[in-house]
Tab-separated table of C-alpha atoms in Angstrom:
chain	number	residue	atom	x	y	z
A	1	UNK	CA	1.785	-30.110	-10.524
A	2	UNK	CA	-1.909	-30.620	-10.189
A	3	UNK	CA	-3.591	-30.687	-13.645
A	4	UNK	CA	-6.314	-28.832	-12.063
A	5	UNK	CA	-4.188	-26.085	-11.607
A	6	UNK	CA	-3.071	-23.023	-13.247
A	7	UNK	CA	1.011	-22.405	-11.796
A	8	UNK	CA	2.694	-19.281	-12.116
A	9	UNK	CA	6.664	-18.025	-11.327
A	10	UNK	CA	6.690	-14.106	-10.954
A	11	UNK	CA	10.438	-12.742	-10.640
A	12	UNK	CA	11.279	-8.847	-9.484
A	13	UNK	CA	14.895	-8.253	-9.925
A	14	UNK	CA	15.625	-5.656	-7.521
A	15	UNK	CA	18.291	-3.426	-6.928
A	16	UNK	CA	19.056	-5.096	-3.649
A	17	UNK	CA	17.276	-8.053	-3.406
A	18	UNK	CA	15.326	-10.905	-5.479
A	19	UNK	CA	11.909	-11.867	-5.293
A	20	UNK	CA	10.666	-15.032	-6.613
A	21	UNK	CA	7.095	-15.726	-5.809
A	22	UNK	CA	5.123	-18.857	-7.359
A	23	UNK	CA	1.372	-19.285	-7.251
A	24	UNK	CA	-1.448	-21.699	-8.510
A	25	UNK	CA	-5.088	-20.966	-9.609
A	26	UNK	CA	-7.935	-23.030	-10.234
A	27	UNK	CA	-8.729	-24.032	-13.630
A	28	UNK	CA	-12.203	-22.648	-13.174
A	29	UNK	CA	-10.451	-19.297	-11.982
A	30	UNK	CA	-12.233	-18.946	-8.664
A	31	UNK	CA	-9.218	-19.861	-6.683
A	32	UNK	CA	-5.660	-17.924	-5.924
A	33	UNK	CA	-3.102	-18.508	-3.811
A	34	UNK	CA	0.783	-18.062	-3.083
A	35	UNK	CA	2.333	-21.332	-2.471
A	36	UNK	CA	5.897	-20.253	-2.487
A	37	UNK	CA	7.745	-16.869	-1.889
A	38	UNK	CA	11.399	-16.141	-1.090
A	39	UNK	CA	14.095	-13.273	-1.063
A	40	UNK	CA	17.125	-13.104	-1.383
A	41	UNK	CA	19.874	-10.138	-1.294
A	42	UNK	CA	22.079	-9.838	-4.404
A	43	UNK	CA	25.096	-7.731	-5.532
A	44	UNK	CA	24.319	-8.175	-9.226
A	45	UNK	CA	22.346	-4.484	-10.254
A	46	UNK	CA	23.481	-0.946	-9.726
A	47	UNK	CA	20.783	1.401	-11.115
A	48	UNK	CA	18.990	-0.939	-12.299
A	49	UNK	CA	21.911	-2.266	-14.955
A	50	UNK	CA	23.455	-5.436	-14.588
A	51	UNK	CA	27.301	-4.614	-13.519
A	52	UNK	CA	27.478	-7.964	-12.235
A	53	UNK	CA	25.885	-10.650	-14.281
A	54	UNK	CA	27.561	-13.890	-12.268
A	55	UNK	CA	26.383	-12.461	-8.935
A	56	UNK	CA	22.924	-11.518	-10.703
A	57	UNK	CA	22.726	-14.932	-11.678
A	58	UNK	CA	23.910	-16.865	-8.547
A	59	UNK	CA	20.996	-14.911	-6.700
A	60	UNK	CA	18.368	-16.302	-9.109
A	61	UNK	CA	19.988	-19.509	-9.037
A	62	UNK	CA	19.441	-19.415	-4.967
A	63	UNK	CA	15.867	-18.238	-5.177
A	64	UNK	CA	15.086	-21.162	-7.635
A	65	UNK	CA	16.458	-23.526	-5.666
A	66	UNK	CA	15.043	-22.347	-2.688
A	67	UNK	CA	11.262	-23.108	-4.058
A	68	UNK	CA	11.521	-25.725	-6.869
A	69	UNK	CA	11.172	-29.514	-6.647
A	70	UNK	CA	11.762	-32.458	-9.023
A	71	UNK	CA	8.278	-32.529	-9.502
A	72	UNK	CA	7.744	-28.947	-9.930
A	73	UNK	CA	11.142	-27.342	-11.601
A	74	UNK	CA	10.680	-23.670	-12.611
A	75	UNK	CA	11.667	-23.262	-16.363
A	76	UNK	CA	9.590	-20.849	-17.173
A	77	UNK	CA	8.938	-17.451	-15.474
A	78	UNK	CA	7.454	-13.526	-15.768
A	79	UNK	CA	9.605	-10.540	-14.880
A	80	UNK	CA	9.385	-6.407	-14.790
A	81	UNK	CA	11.507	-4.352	-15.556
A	82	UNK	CA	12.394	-0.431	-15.293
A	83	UNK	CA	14.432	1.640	-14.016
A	84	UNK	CA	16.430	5.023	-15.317
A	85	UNK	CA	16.423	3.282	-19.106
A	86	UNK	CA	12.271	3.099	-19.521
A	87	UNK	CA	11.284	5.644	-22.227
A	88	UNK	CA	7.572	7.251	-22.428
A	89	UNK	CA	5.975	8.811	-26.000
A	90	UNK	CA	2.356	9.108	-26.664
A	91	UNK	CA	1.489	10.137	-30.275
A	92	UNK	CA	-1.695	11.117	-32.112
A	93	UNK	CA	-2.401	8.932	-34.963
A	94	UNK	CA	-4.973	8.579	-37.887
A	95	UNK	CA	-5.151	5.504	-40.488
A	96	UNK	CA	-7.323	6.128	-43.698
A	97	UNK	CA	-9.375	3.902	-46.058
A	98	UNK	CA	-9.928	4.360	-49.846
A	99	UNK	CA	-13.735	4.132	-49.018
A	100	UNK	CA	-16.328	3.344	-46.462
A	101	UNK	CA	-15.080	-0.079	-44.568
A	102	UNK	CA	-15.758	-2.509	-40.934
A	103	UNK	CA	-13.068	-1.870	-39.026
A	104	UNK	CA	-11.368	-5.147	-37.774
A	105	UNK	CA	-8.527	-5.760	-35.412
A	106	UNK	CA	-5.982	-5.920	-38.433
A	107	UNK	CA	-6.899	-1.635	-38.484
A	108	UNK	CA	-5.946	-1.245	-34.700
A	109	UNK	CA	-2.600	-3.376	-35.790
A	110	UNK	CA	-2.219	-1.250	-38.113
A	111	UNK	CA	-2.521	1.771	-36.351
A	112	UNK	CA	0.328	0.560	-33.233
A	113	UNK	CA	2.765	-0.078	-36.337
A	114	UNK	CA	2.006	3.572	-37.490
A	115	UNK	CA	2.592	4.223	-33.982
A	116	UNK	CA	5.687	3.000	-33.838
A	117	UNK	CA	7.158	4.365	-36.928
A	118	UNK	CA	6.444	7.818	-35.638
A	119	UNK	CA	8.114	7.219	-32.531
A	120	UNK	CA	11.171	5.403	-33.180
A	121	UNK	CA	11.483	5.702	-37.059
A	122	UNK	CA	14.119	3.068	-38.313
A	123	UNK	CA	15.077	1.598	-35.154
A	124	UNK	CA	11.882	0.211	-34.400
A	125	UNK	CA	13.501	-3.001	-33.950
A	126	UNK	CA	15.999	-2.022	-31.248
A	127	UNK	CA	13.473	-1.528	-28.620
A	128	UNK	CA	10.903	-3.439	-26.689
A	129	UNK	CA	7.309	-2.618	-25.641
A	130	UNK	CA	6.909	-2.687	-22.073
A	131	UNK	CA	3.273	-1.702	-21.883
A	132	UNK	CA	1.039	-0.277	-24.461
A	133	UNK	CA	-2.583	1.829	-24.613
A	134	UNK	CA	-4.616	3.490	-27.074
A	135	UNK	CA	-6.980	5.702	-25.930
A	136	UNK	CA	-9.259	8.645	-27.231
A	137	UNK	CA	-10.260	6.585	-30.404
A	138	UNK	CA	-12.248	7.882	-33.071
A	139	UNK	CA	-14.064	6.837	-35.593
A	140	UNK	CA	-14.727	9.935	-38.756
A	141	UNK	CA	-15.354	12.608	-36.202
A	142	UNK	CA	-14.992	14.359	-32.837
A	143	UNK	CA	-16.537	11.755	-30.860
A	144	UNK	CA	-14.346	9.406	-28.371
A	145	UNK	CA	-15.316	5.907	-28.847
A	146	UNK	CA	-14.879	2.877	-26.478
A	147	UNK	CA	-14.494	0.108	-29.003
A	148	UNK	CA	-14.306	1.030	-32.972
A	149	UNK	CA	-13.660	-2.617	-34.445
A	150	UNK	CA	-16.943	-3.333	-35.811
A	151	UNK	CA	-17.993	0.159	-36.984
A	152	UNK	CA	-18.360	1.614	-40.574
A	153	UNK	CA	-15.913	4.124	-41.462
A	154	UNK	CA	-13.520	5.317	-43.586
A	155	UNK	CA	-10.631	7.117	-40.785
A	156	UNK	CA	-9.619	5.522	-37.997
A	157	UNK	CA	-7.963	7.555	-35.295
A	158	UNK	CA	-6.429	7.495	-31.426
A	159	UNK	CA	-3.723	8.207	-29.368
A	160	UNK	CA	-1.166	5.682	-28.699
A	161	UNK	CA	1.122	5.390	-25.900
A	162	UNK	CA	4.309	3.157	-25.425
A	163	UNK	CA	6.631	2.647	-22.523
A	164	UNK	CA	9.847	0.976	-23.841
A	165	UNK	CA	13.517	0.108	-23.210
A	166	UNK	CA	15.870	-0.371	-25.694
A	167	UNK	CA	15.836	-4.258	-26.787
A	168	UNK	CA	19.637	-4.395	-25.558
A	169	UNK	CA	18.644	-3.802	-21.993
A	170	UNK	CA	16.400	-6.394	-21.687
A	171	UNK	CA	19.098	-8.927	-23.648
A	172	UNK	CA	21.150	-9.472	-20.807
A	173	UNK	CA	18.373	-10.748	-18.653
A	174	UNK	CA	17.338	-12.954	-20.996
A	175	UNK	CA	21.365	-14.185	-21.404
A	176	UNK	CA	21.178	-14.577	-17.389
A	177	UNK	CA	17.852	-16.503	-17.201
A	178	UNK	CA	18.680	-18.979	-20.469
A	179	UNK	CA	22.347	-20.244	-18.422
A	180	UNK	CA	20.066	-21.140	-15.949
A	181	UNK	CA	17.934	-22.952	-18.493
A	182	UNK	CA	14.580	-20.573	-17.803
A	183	UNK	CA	12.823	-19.038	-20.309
A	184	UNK	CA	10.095	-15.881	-20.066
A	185	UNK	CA	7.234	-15.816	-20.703
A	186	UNK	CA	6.225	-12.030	-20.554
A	187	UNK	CA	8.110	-8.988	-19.586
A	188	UNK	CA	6.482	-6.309	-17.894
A	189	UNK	CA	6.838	-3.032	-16.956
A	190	UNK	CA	8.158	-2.857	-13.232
A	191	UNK	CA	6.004	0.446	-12.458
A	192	UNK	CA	2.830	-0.861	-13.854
A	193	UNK	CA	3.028	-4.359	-12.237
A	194	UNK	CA	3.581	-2.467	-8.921
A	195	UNK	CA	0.147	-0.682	-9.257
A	196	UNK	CA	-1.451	-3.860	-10.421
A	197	UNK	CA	-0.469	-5.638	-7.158
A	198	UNK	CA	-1.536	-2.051	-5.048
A	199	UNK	CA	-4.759	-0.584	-6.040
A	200	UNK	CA	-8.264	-1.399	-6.585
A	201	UNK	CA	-9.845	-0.956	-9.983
A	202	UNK	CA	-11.460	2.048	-8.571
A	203	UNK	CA	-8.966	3.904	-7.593
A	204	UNK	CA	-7.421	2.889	-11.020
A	205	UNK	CA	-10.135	4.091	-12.835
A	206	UNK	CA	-10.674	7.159	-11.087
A	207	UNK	CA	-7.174	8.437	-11.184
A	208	UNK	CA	-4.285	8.028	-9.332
A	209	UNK	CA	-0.174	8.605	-9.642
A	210	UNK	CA	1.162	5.743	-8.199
A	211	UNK	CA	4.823	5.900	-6.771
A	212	UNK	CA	6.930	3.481	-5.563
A	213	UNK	CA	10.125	4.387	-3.957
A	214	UNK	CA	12.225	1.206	-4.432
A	215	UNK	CA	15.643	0.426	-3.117
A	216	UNK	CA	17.870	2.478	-6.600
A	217	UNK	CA	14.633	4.337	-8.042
A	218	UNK	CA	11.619	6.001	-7.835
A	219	UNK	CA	9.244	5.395	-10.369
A	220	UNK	CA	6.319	7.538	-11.349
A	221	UNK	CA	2.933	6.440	-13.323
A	222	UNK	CA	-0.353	8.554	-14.161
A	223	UNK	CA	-3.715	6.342	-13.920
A	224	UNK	CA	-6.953	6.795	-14.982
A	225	UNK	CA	-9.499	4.930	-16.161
A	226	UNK	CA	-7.280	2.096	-15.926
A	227	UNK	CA	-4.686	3.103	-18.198
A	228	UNK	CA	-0.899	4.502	-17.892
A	229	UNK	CA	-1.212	7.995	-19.488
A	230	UNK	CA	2.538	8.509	-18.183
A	231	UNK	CA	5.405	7.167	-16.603
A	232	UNK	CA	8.655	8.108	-15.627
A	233	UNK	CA	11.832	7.103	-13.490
A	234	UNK	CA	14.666	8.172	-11.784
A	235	UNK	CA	17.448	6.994	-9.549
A	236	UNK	CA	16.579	8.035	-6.376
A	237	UNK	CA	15.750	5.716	-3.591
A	238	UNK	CA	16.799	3.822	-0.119
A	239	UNK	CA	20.394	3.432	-1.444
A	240	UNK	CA	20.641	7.163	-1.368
A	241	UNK	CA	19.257	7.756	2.049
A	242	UNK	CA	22.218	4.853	2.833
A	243	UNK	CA	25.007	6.861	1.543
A	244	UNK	CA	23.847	9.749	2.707
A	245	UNK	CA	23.867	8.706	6.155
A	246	UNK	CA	27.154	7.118	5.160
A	247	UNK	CA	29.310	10.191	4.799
A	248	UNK	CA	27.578	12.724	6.984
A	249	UNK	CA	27.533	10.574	10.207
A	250	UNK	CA	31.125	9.174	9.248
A	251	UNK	CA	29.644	5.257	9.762
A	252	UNK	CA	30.613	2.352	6.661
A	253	UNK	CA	28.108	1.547	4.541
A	254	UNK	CA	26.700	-1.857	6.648
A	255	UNK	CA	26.561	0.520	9.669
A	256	UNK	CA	24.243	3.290	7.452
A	257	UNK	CA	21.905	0.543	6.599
A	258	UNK	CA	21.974	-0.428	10.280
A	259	UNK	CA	21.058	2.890	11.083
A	260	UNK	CA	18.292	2.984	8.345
A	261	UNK	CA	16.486	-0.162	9.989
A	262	UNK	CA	16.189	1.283	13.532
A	263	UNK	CA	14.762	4.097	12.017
A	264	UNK	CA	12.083	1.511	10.125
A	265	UNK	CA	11.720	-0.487	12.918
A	266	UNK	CA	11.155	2.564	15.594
A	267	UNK	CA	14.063	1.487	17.697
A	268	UNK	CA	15.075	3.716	19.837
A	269	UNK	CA	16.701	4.735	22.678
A	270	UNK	CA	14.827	6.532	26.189
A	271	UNK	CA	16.953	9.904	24.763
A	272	UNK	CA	15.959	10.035	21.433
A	273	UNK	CA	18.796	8.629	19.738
A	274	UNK	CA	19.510	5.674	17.570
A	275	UNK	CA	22.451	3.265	18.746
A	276	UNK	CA	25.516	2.108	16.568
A	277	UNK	CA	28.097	0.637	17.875
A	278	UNK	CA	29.585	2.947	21.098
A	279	UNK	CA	27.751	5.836	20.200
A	280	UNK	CA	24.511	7.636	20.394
A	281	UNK	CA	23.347	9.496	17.193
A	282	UNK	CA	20.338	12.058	17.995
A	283	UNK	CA	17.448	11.411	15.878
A	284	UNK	CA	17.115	14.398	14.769
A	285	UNK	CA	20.311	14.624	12.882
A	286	UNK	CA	19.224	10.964	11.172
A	287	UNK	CA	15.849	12.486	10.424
A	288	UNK	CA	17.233	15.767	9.024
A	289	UNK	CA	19.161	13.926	6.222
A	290	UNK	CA	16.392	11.786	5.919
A	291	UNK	CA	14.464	14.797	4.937
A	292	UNK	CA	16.770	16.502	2.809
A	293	UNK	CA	16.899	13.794	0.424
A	294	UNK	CA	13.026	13.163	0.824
A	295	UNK	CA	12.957	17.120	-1.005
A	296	UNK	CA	14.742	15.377	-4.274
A	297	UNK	CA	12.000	12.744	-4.079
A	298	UNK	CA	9.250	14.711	-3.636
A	299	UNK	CA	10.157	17.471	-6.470
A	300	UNK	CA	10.548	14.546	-8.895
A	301	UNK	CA	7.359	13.455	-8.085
A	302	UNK	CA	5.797	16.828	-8.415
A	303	UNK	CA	8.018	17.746	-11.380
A	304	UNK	CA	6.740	14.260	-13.448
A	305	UNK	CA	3.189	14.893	-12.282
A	306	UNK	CA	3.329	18.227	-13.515
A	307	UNK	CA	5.178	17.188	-16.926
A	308	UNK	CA	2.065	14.287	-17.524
A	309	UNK	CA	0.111	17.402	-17.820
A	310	UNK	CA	-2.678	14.992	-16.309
A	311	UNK	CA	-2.510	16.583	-13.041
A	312	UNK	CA	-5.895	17.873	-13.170
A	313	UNK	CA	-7.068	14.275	-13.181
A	314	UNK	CA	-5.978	12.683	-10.114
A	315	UNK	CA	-8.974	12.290	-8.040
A	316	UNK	CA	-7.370	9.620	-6.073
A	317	UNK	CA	-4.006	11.874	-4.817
A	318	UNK	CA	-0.757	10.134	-5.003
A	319	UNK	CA	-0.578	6.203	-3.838
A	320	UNK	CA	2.778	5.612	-2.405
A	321	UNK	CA	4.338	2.043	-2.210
A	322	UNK	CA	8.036	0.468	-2.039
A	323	UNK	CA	10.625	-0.497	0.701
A	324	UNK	CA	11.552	3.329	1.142
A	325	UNK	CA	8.132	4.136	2.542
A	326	UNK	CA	8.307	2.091	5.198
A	327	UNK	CA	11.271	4.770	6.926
A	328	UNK	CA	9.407	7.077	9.358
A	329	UNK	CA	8.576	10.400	7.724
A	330	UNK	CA	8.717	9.963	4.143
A	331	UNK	CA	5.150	9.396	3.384
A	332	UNK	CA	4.552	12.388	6.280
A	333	UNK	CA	6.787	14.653	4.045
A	334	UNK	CA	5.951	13.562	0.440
A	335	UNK	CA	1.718	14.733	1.959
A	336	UNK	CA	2.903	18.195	3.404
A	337	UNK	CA	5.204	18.984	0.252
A	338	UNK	CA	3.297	17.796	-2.722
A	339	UNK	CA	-0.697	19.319	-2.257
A	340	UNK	CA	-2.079	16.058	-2.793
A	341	UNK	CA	-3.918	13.304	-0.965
A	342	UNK	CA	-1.201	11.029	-0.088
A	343	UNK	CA	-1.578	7.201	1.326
A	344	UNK	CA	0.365	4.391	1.501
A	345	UNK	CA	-0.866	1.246	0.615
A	346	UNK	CA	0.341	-2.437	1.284
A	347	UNK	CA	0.294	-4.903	-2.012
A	348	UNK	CA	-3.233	-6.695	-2.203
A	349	UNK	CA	-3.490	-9.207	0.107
A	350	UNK	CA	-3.158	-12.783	-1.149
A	351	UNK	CA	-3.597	-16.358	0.555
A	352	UNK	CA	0.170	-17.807	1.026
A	353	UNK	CA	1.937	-14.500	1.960
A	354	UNK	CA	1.778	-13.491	5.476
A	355	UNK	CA	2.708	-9.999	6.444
A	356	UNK	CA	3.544	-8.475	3.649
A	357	UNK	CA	5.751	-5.676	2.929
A	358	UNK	CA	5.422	-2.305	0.277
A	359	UNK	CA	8.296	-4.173	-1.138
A	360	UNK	CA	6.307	-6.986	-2.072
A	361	UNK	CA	4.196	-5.083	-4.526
A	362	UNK	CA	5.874	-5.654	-7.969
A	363	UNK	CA	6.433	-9.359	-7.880
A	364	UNK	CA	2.609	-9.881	-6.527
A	365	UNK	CA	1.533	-7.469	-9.059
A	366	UNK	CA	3.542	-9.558	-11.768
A	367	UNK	CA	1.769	-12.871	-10.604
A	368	UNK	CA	-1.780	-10.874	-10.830
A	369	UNK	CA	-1.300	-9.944	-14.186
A	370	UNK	CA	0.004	-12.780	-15.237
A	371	UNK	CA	-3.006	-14.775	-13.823
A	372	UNK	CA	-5.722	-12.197	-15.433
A	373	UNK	CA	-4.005	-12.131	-18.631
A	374	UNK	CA	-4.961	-16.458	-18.542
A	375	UNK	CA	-7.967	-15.717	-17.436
A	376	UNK	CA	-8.623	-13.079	-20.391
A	377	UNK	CA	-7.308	-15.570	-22.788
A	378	UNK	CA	-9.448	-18.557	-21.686
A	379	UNK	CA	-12.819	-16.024	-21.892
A	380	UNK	CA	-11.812	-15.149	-25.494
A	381	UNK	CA	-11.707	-19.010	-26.262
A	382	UNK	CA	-14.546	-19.809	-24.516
């Protein structure tokens, strides 16, 4: 590798498939680009838990191998993660000083450990911070401040939200990724790293739930002014529309998914019917159970967007991303059902990857966090 060069390995671990993605930036961070990106299809999740930890790790063992060389070997790597396990708490809390004092950064510490006392008590240890935010902090009085560190004071307060998983969760990834002799370098929350590699600060900062409808899940997160005020998951997703189709057309699994791709890919027959096989199946039927399980979707999303109790904030609608989206009618269904502006939007484009899919959006958003948090780090040295 180029000592000029900043190099980056970004891993989403998908229910169905791998994505490894590795990109460089310049050292004077003006430059960005993809120079490696593969998939691969894996057997080793189901719901986002690892049943299967040899097939889980033969997968990443074939994307590695697919994009490393001698000269560049990939022992080191980010990841997300999510799925049905994340947890969500925001809590209110206030940190007091004997008398009048600056407030440093050792306060705000302070205030995430009180944080996290009041939100998982004794077991503080068997969980691990996905993403964090305090917001709405205050200074003695009513008044929202930006940035308190530096002020006079004697009461600190905000509100501090976590998104977590427990800490055994995320142990068996790290078991899979140290046989293969990689280590991590930050974990991320799956959710949030797919709206980094979506949306534009703006629609960031003026509010947005962001929804990506992956292969096992659907997962849920409230924006605004940059910052995850909620997020929640749940396993619904393509593999659902796949059994569905399964049973009720009386097809095998591989010939569901066949089904499922026709649909994507708009191929179809001069009498409006999909072909499998010897028959003919009407595409009404296919988008009929399409539709019905699109309802589950779509009252999650409503349901968690409703629970957030930030619905009044979302300027910006509902931002839909993930494989699923990409089957005709979802996105149609999730606008007519759910009273909000409703877009799909492709992962930001980036030199390296060439038509890119909603699928894409985690693992770019991974590499684009990655690379701003070492660009955030180098301005604080500088």
């Amino acid at each position: 590798m180029r000592d000029d060069v900043i190099r980056k390995v970004a891993l989403d671990i998908g229910n169905d498939s791998i994505k490894l993605l590795i990109g460089e930036m310049s050292s004077d961070f003006t430059k960005i680009a993809v120079t490696d990106y593969v998939k691969v299809k894996h057997n080793g999740l189901r719901k986002s838990d690892i049943y299967d930890s040899h097939a889980l790790s033969e997968g990443i063992r074939t994307a590695i191998s697919k994009v490393e060389s001698i000269e560049s070997p990939i022992t080191r790597l980010s990841l997300a993660l999510g799925g049905p396990r994340v947890g969500s708490s925001t809590v209110n809390v206030r940190v007091s000083f004997e008398e009048e004092k600056i407030i440093n950064e050792a306060d705000m510490e302070k205030l995430l450990r009180k944080a996290k006392r009041q939100i998982f008590g004794e077991n503080e240890d068997k969980f691990k911070i996905l993403y964090k935010e305090v917001y709405n902090k205050k200074v003695d009085g009513p008044n929202i401040i930006k940035q308190p560190i530096g002020m006079v004071g004697k009461e600190l307060q905000a509100d501090v939200h976590f998104v977590y998983v427990e800490e055994a969760y995320v142990k068996k990834f790290r078991e899979v990724l140290y046989s293969l002799g990689v280590d991590i370098d930050k974990i991320y929350l799956d959710s949030y790293a797919s709206a980094k590699g979506t949306l534009d600060e703006e629609t960031r900062k003026m509010g947005v739930a962001h929804v990506d409808i992956g292969y096992g899940s659907t997962n849920v997160i409230i924006m605004k002014n940059g910052k995850v005020l909620y997020a929640k998951t749940k396993s619904l997703g393509e593999l659902h529309y796949v059994s569905d189709l399964s049973i009720i057309l009386k097809v095998p699994r591989e010939g569901a998914e066949e089904i499922l791709l026709k649909l994507k890919n708009k191929e179809f027959e001069s009498d409006e019917t999909i072909k499998y096989g010897a028959k003919r199946i009407p595409l009404k039927s296919i988008k009929d159970i399409i539709a019905a399980r699109t309802d589950d979707i779509i009252e999650f999303i409503n349901t968690t967007i409703d629970e957030s109790g930030f619905n009044g904030l979302l300027a910006r609608g509902i931002v839909l991303t993930g494989g699923t989206v990409d089957i005709e009618g979802v996105a149609e269904q999730v606008s007519n059902k759910s009273g909000y502006l409703v877009r799909r939007m492709l992962p930001i484009p980036l030199k390296g990857i060439k038509n890119s899919f909603y699928s894409d959006a985690t693992v770019v958003g991974i590499f684009l966090e990655d690379m701003e948090s070492r660009n955030l780090r180098k301005e604080v040295i500088v």
